[in-house]
C-alpha positions as a printed Julia matrix, in Angstrom:
204×3 Matrix{Float64}:
 -133.85  107.63  152.66
 -133.37  110.98  150.95
 -134.29  111.35  147.29
 -133.6   113.62  144.32
 -135.31  114.05  140.96
 -133.88  112.54  137.79
 -135.92  113.28  134.69
 -138.83  114.15  137.05
 -138.61  110.71  138.72
 -137.6   110.3   142.39
 -134.24  108.54  142.78
 -132.59  107.3   145.99
 -128.78  107.58  145.81
 -126.97  105.23  148.16
 -124.04  107.65  148.36
 -122.41  110.77  146.95
 -118.8   110.3   145.83
 -116.86  113.56  145.86
 -113.71  114.47  143.96
 -111.47  116.83  145.9
 -108.9   119.29  144.53
 -109.9   118.85  140.89
 -109.28  122.45  139.76
 -105.81  124.02  139.96
 -106.94  127.53  140.92
 -109.13  126.17  143.75
 -106.15  124.25  145.11
 -104.19  127.5   145.17
 -106.95  129.6   146.77
 -107.08  127.23  149.78
 -103.29  126.84  149.92
 -103.54  123.09  149.45
 -100.91  120.81  148.0
 -101.52  119.51  144.49
 -102.38  115.82  144.96
 -100.36  113.12  143.27
 -103.51  111.02  142.81
 -107.27  111.56  142.82
 -108.69  112.75  146.16
 -111.95  110.96  146.96
 -114.39  111.08  149.86
 -118.03  110.09  150.39
 -121.15  111.8   151.66
 -123.89  109.45  152.94
 -127.49  109.49  151.76
 -128.37  111.42  154.94
 -126.33  114.38  153.6
 -128.57  114.79  150.54
 -131.06  117.66  150.52
 -132.77  120.07  148.14
 -132.72  122.82  150.79
 -129.81  125.2   151.37
 -129.48  125.97  155.07
 -127.16  128.3   156.96
 -125.03  125.94  159.05
 -122.37  128.09  160.74
 -120.35  131.25  160.0
 -117.39  129.2   158.74
 -119.42  126.9   156.47
 -118.62  127.55  152.81
 -120.33  126.62  149.55
 -118.6   124.74  146.76
 -120.51  124.64  143.47
 -120.0   121.53  141.33
 -120.99  119.76  138.14
 -122.58  116.52  139.33
 -123.2   113.24  137.55
 -125.84  110.58  138.2
 -124.89  106.96  137.61
 -127.02  104.18  136.09
 -125.75  100.73  135.1
 -122.22  101.78  135.98
 -122.17  104.71  133.56
 -122.94  108.42  133.65
 -126.63  108.85  132.81
 -127.53  112.3   134.14
 -126.11  115.69  135.02
 -127.09  118.31  137.58
 -125.79  121.1   139.78
 -124.78  120.57  143.39
 -123.31  122.38  146.38
 -120.77  120.65  148.58
 -121.11  122.4   151.94
 -117.97  122.36  154.06
 -117.3   123.38  157.65
 -114.06  125.2   156.87
 -112.48  125.57  160.3
 -113.26  121.98  161.22
 -111.85  120.68  157.95
 -108.65  122.64  158.49
 -108.28  121.08  161.93
 -108.94  117.58  160.59
 -106.41  118.07  157.8
 -103.81  119.32  160.3
 -104.22  116.08  162.26
 -104.36  113.87  159.14
 -107.88  112.8   160.13
 -110.82  111.92  157.82
 -113.03  114.77  156.61
 -116.5   113.31  157.26
 -117.3   115.57  160.23
 -116.63  118.61  158.02
 -118.0   117.25  154.74
 -120.54  114.49  155.43
 -122.91  116.11  157.91
 -126.69  116.13  157.35
 -127.66  118.62  154.64
 -124.14  118.98  153.26
 -124.95  117.7   149.74
 -127.37  120.26  148.3
 -128.49  118.8   144.99
 -130.74  120.2   142.3
 -132.73  118.28  139.72
 -130.88  115.95  137.35
 -131.59  115.57  133.65
 -130.46  112.91  131.17
 -127.0   113.57  129.75
 -127.66  114.12  126.05
 -124.72  116.41  125.28
 -120.98  115.69  125.03
 -119.22  115.68  128.39
 -116.52  117.85  126.84
 -119.07  120.63  126.26
 -120.12  121.01  129.9
 -119.58  124.11  131.99
 -121.12  125.46  135.19
 -121.84  128.85  136.71
 -122.91  129.87  140.19
 -124.45  133.26  140.89
 -125.13  134.54  144.41
 -127.36  137.58  144.78
 -126.94  138.23  141.06
 -123.13  138.12  141.05
 -121.11  135.44  139.27
 -118.93  133.78  141.93
 -117.89  130.47  140.32
 -117.45  129.26  136.77
 -115.77  126.14  135.41
 -115.54  124.02  132.29
 -114.75  120.4   131.53
 -111.41  121.54  130.14
 -110.33  122.93  133.54
 -110.86  119.64  135.38
 -107.63  117.89  136.33
 -109.41  114.53  136.29
 -112.08  114.1   133.63
 -115.4   112.3   134.29
 -114.29  109.09  132.57
 -111.24  108.95  134.84
 -113.44  109.54  137.91
 -115.72  106.64  136.98
 -112.79  104.32  136.3
 -111.0   105.16  139.55
 -114.1   104.88  141.74
 -115.15  101.6   140.12
 -111.71  100.13  140.84
 -112.58   99.82  144.52
 -116.26  100.72  145.03
 -119.44   99.5   143.36
 -121.82  102.04  141.85
 -125.46  101.63  142.76
 -128.06  103.06  140.4
 -128.7   106.68  141.34
 -125.33  107.29  142.97
 -123.94  110.79  142.47
 -120.43  111.94  141.58
 -119.61  115.51  142.62
 -116.75  116.37  140.28
 -114.97  119.05  142.31
 -115.27  122.8   142.75
 -113.48  125.64  140.94
 -112.1   128.77  142.57
 -114.51  131.18  144.25
 -115.65  129.24  147.32
 -116.75  131.35  150.26
 -119.06  131.53  153.24
 -122.7   132.58  152.93
 -125.6   133.74  155.09
 -129.36  133.55  155.57
 -131.27  135.18  152.72
 -128.59  134.74  150.06
 -130.0   133.76  146.66
 -128.13  131.03  144.76
 -128.59  130.14  141.09
 -126.58  127.19  139.78
 -126.56  126.42  136.07
 -125.09  123.7   133.87
 -124.51  124.52  130.21
 -123.46  122.67  127.09
 -121.47  125.42  125.45
 -123.93  128.31  125.54
 -127.05  126.1   125.78
 -128.63  125.85  129.23
 -129.0   122.21  130.28
 -130.35  122.55  133.83
 -130.82  125.32  136.4
 -131.6   125.32  140.1
 -132.26  128.11  142.58
 -131.99  128.18  146.36
 -132.73  130.78  149.03
 -130.67  130.24  152.17
 -132.77  129.55  155.26
 -131.87  129.18  158.93
 -131.22  125.57  159.88
C-alpha cells in the first residue's frame, strides 16, 4: 500500500476523494457545465505517489489544496496534483462514462507532505509555480463548496478511514507539462507559508 507523510509519520490512505468543478473559472476554462450538486470521484490507494511523472502529451496537472482526515474530521493539510488524461476524460464525458480511466490511474494522485491543520480553514490559499512562473492560485473564498460541506456530503454515503485524503478541486490554470518541468506547490494561511513541496518531472 502506498503511503504519505503526515507530521513526519507515514500514513496509508485507503482512498483519495476528489471534488470536481469546485472553482467557477476552472469550470469555464474547460467549457464544463456548472454542476447542480457536488461532483465527487475517487482515486484508489494505488494512485498515490510522491513522484511526478510524465504520462502522455495530453495529461494535465491540476493543483489542489488537500485535506487529511482523522476520526472523521480534517486533521491535516497539504498540496496535491490531480493528474488527468485530458483526451480520455473528454471521451468518457461524451459517453457519460465514469472517469476512473482518466483520473484514477497509477501515479495520478501526486501528494506532498501533510502537516497538522493549526490555522483557520478560511485563511487557506494555494499557489503553484512551474519553472518559476505562477500558473495557479486559489483561496478558500473562491471554493464553491467549502471543506465543511465536502466532509458532510462525503460522510453521508461513504465512511472516512483515518488517513483518507480529500482533494478539494482545482482553480483555473490547468495545462499539460513535460519532462524536466519544475513544480513548486505551496499552501499558505494568509501570507504565512504552511507547507511547500517541489517536484521535478521525470519520464515514467
